[in-house]
Coordinates of C-alpha atoms in Angstrom, one line a residue:
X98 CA 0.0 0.0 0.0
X99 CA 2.8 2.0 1.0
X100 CA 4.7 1.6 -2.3
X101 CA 1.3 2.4 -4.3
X102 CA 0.6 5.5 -2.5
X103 CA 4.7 7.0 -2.8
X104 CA 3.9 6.1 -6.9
X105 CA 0.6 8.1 -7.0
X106 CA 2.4 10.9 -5.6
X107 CA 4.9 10.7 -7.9
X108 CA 2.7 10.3 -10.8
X109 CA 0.7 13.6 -9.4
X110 CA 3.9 15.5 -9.0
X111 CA 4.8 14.3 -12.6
X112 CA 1.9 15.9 -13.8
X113 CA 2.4 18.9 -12.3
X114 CA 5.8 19.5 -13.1
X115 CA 4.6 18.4 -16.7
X116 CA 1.6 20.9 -17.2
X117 CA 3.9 23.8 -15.4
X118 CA 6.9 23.1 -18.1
X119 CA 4.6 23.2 -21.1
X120 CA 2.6 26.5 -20.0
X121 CA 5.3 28.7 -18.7
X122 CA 8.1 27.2 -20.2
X123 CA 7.6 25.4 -23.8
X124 CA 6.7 28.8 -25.4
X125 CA 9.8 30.9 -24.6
X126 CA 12.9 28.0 -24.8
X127 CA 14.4 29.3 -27.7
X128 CA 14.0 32.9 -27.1
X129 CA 15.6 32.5 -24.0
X130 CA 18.4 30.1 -25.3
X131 CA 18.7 32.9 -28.2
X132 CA 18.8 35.5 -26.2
X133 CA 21.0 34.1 -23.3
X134 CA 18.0 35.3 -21.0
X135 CA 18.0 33.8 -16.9
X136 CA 14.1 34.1 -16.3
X137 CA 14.1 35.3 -13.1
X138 CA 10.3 35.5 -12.7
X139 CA 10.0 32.4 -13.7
X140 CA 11.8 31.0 -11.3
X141 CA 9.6 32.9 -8.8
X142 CA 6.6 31.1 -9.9
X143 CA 8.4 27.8 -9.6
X144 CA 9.1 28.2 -6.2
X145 CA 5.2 29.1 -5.8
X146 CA 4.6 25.5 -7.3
X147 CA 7.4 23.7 -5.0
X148 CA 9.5 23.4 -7.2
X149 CA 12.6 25.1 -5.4
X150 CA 12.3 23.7 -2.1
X151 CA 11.8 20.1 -3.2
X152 CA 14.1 18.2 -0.2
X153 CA 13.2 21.3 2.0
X154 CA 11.1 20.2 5.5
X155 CA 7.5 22.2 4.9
X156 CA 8.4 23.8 8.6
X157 CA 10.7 26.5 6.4
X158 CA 8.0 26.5 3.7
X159 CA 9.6 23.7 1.5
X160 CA 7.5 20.7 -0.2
X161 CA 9.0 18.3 2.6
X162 CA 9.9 15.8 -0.6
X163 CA 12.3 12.9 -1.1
X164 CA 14.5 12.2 -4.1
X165 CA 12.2 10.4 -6.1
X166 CA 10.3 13.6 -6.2
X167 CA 12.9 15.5 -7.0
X168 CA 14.3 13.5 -10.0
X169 CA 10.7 13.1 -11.5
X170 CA 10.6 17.4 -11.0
X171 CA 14.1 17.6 -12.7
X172 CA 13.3 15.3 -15.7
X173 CA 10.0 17.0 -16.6
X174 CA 11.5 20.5 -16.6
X175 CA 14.6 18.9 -18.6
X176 CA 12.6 17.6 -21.2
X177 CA 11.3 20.6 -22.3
X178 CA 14.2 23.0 -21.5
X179 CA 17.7 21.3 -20.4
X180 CA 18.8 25.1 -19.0
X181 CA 15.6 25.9 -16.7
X182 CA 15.6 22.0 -15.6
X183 CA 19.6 22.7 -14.6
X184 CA 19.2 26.1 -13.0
X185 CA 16.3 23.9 -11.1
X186 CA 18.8 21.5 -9.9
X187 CA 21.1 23.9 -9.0
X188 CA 19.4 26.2 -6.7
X189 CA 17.8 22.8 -4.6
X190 CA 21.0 20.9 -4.5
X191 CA 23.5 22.6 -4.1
X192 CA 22.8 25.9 -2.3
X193 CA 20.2 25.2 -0.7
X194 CA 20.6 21.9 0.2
X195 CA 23.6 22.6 1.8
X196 CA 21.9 25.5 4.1
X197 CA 19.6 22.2 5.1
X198 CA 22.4 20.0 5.1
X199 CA 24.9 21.6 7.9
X200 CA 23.1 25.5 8.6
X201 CA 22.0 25.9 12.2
X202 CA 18.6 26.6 13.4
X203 CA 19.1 30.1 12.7
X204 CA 20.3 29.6 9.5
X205 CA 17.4 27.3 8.4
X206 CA 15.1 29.8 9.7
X207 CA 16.6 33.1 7.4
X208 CA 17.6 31.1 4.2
X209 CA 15.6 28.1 3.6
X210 CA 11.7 29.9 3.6
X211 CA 13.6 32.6 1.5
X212 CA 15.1 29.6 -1.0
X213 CA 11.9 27.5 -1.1
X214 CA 9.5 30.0 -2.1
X215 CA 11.6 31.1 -5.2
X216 CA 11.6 34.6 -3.6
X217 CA 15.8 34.5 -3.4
X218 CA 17.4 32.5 -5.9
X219 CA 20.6 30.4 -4.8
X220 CA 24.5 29.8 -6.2
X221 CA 26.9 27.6 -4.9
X222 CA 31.0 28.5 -4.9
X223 CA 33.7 25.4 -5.1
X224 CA 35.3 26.2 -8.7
X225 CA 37.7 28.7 -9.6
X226 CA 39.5 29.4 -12.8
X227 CA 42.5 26.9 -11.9
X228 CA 40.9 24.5 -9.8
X229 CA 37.8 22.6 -10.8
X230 CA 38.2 19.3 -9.4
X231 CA 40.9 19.9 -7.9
X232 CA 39.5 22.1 -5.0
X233 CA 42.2 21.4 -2.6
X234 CA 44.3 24.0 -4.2
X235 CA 41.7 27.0 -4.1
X236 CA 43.0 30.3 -4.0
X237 CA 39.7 31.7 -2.2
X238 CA 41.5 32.6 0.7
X239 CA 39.2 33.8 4.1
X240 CA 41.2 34.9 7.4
X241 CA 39.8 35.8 10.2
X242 CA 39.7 39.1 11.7
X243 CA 38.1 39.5 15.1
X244 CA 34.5 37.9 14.7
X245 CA 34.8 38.5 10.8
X246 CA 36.1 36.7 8.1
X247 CA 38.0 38.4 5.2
X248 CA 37.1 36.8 1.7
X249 CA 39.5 37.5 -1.2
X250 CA 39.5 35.5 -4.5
X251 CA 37.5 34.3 -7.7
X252 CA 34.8 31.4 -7.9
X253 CA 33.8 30.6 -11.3
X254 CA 31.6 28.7 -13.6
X255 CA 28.9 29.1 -11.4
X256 CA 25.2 28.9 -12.2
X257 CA 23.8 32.1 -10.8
X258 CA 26.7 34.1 -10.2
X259 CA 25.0 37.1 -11.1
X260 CA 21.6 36.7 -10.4
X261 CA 21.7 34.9 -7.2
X262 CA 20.3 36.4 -3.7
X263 CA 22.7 34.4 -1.8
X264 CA 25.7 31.9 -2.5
X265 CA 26.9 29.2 -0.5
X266 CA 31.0 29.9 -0.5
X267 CA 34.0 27.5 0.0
X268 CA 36.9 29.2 1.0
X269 CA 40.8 28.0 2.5
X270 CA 40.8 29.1 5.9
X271 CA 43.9 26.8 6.6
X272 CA 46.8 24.8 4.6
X273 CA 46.8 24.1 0.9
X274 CA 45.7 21.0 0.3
X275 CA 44.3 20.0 3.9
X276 CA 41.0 18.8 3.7
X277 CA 40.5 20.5 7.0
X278 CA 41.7 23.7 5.6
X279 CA 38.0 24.9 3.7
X280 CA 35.5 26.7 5.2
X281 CA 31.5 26.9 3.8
X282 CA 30.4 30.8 4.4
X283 CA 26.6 31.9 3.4
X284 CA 27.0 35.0 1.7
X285 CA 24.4 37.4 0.6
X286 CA 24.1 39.6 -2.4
X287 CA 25.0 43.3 -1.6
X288 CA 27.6 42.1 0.9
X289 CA 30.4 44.8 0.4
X290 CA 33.0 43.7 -1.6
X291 CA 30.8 40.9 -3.3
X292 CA 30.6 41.2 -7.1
X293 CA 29.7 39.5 -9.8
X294 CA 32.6 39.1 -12.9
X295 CA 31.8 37.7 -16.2
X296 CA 28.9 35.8 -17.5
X297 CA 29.6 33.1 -19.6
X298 CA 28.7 32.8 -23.8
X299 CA 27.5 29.0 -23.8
X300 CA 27.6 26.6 -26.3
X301 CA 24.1 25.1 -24.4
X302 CA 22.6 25.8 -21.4
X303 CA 22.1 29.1 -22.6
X304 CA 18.9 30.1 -20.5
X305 CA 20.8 29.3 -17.0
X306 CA 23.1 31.7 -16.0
X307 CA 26.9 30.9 -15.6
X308 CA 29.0 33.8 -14.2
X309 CA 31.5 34.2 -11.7
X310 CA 31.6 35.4 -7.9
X311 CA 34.8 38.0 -6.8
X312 CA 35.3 39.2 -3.7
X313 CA 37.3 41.6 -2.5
X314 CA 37.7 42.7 1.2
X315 CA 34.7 40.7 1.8
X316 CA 33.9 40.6 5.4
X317 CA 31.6 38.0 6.5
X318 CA 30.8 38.2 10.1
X319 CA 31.7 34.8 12.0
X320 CA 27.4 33.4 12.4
X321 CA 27.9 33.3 8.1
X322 CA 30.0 29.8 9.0
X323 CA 28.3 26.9 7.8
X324 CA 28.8 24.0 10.4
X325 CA 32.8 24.2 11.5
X326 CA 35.5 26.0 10.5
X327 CA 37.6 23.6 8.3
X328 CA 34.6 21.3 7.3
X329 CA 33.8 23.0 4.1
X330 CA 35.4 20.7 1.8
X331 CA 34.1 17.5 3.4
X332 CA 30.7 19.3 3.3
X333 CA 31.3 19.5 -0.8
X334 CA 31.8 16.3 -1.2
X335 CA 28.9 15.2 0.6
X336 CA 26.6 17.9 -1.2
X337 CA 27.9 16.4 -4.7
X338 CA 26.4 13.1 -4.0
X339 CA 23.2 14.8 -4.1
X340 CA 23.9 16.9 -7.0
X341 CA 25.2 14.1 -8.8
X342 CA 22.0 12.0 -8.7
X343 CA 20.1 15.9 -10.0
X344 CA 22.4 15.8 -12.8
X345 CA 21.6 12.3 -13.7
X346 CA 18.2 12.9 -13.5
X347 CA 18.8 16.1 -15.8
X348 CA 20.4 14.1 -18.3
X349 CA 17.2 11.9 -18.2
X350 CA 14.9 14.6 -19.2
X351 CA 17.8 15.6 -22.3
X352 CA 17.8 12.1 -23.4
X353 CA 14.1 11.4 -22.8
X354 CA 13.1 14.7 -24.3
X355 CA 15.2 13.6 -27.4
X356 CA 13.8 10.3 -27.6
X357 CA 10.6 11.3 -27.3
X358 CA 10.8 13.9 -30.1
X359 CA 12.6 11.0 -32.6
X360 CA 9.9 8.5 -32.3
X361 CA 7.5 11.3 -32.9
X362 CA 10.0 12.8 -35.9
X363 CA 10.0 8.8 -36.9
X364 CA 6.5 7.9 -37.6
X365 CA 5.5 11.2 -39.3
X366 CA 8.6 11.8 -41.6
X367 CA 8.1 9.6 -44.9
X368 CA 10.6 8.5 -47.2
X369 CA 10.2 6.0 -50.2
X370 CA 6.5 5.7 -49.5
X371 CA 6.5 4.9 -45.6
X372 CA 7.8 6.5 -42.3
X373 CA 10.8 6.4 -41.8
X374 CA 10.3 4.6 -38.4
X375 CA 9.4 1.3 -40.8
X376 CA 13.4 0.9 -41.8
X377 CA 15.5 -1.2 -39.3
X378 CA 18.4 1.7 -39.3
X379 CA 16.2 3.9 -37.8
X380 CA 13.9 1.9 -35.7
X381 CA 17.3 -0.1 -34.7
X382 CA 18.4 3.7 -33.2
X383 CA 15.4 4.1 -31.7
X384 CA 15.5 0.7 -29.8
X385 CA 19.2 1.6 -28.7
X386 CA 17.9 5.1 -27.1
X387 CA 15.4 3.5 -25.2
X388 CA 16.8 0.3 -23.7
X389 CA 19.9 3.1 -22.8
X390 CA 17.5 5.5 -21.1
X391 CA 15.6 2.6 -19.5
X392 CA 19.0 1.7 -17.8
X393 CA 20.3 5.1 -16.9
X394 CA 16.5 5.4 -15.2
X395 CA 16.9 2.8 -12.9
X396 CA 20.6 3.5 -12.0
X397 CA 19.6 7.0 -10.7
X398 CA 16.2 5.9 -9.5
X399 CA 18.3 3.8 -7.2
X400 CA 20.8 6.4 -6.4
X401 CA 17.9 8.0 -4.7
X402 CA 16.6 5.4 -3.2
X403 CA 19.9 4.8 -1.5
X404 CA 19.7 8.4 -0.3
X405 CA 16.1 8.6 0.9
X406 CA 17.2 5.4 2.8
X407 CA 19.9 7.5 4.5
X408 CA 22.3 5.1 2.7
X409 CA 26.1 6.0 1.4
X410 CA 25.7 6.5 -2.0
X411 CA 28.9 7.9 -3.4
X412 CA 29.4 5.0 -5.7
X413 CA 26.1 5.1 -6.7
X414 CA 25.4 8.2 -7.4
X415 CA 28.3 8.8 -9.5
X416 CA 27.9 6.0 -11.9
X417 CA 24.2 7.6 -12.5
X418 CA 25.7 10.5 -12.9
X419 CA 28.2 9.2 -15.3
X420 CA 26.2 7.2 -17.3
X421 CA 23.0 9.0 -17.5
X422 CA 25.1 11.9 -18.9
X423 CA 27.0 9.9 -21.6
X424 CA 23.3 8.5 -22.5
X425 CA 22.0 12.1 -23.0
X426 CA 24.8 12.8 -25.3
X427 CA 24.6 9.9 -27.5
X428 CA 20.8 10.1 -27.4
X429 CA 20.7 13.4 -28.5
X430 CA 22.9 13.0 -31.2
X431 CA 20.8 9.9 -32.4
X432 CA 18.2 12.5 -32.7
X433 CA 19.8 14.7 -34.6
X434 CA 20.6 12.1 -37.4
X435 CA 17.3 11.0 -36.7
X436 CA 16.4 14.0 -38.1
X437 CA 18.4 14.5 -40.6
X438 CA 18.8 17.9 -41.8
X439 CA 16.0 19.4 -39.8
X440 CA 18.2 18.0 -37.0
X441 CA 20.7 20.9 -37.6
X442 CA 18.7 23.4 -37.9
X443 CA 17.1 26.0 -34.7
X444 CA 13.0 24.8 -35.9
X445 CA 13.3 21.2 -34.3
X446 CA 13.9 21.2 -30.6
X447 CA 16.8 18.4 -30.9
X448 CA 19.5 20.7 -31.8
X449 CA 19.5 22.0 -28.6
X450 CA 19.1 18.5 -26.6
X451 CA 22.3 18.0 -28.3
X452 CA 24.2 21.4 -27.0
X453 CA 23.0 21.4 -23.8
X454 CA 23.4 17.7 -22.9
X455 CA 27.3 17.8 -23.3
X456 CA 27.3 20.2 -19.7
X457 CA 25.7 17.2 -18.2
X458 CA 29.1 15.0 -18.7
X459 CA 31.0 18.3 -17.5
X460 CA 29.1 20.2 -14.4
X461 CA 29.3 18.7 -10.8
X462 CA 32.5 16.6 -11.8
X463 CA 33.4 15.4 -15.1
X464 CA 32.7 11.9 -16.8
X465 CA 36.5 11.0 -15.6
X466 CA 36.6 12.2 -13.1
X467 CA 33.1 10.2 -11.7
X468 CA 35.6 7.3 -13.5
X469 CA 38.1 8.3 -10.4
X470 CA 35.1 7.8 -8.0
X471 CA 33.8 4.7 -8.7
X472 CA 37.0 2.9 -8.9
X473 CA 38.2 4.5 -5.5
X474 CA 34.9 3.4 -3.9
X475 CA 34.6 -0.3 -5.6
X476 CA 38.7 -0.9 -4.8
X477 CA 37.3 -0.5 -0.8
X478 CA 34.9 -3.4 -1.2

């Protein structure tokens, strides 16, 4: 009964996510894309619908959610628009997730009702221009001055810089290369000395904004810490679990989006008398796509499960993330063979499945380096 009643819900939030991606969405994707335009307002409405405060308990205003949720919320938004659907992903795992993860009460209380309801939008700072994955040797540098920490340094590459209300910042606070030696800091827009620097020109993912953070003299006063001093990095790490299983279920929505567009493409398109779905080299492709998406589906519909179940899921979650990325990108550039010329061209939506899914084997940790992960974690067994 249980199991029946977690899938109704599921179904229901499906549908919601669904109707709310082909109103407010559908209609504006490419002008946006075009255009390089963040939709702020839209975002605003999301959080009305839940959408932004997904994992969030419902006592700071969130939808009190689990991941299952969550992934079928990413994938819906994803199949219509891969930026928006990232951007979603984003702003719930990342920021604001870690607010829920390690903030205190009094943290929770400020941020998380402001995060869930879409009225502040959230960024997250680990990258900087020399050091993606390998954050140990961040330049952010904070030192502390009385009951104030200095920030000084760049973060880049990431989705909000400019736009968001509030960013969730990893700084060194000790030793290059110490695990111990990062520090999370909540730090709001407006805070002197915090400025956003340039916004990036995207190949995909155009609709999602990509800038980066400076900061300059920033002084952060000491209650800004998230959990200890010198747990920041360890924090990460933890938080990418979580935003590994949101990018898997982004690359779902790609690939599924593109899939679902190439068997529609398929049976109306007719060549030599019949569709084109009739000849085994297309119906062959087709077949391929969907036994591929049916098996990046249930790796990162387990990844959740694992972390619903308060289960480690490291390993887990990066192989979904790994493989349901690779899957969007070959997927989506079935479709555009699928659809021949009309493929490469800006009037058939799969053009842009095909730019913006390639981010998905890039952001939160690259496709080798998720390699890196799995082998460290299955060589412990």
């Amino acid at each position: 009964m249980q199991e029946t009643a977690v899938l109704s819900n599921i179904q229901l939030i499906r549908e919601s996510a669904r109707a709310f991606a082909e109103t407010h969405i559908r209609p504006n994707v490419m002008l946006w894309d075009e255009d390089q335009i963040f939709p702020v307002e839209l975002f605003h409405q999301m959080g009305q619908h839940g959408f932004l405060g997904v994992l969030v308990p419902e006592k700071y205003l969130g939808s009190g959610l689990g991941y299952q949720e969550y992934i079928t919320i990413i994938e819906e938004i994803a199949k219509v628009c891969g930026s928006i659907g990232l951007s979603v992903a984003a702003h719930n795992s990342l920021c604001t997730n870690h607010i829920l993860a390690f903030g205190n009460e009094a943290q929770k209380e400020k941020y998380l009702p402001l995060l869930a309801t879409g009225e502040w939008i959230g960024a997250w700072g680990l990258t900087e221009p020399n050091t993606g994955s390998d954050a140990m040797r961040m330049q952010c540098v904070a030192t502390q001055d009385g009951d104030h920490w200095v920030l000084n340094g760049t973060k880049s590459w990431i989705t909000h810089g400019k736009s968001g209300n509030v960013a969730v910042v990893i700084a060194r606070t000790g030793d290059l290369l110490d695990s111990h030696g990062m520090t999370a800091f909540i730090v709001e827009r407006g805070t002197q000395g915090f400025n956003a620097g340039k916004k990036e020109n995207k190949l995909g993912m155009r609709a999602s904004e990509t800038a980066e953070m400076i900061f300059d003299n920033c002084r952060i006063h000491e209650s800004q810490v998230l959990g200890n001093v010198g747990d920041g990095f360890i924090q990460s790490m933890k938080i990418l679990d979580g935003g590994r299983i949101s990018i898997a279920a982004l690359s779902l929505g790609i690939a599924k989006g593109a899939y679902e567009a190439s068997v529609k493409y398929a049976k109306e398109r007719h060549q030599f008398g019949q569709p084109i779905a009739n000849f085994q080299g297309i119906s062959f492709k087709l077949a391929d796509m969907a036994t591929t998406i049916e098996a990046a589906t249930l790796m990162t519909r387990n990844a959740g499960f694992l972390k619903d179940a308060g289960k480690k899921c490291t390993r887990e979650s990066a192989m979904a993330k790994y493989y349901a990325s690779e899957v969007a990108v070959a997927v989506s550039n079935d479709a555009v063979q699928i659809f021949g010329g009309y493929g490469y061209t800006k009037d058939f939506p799969v053009e842009k499945f095909y730019r913006d899914s390639k981010l998905c084997t890039i952001g939160e940790g690259t496709s080798e380096i998720q390699k890196l992960v799995i082998a460290r974690e299955s060589l412990k067994d």
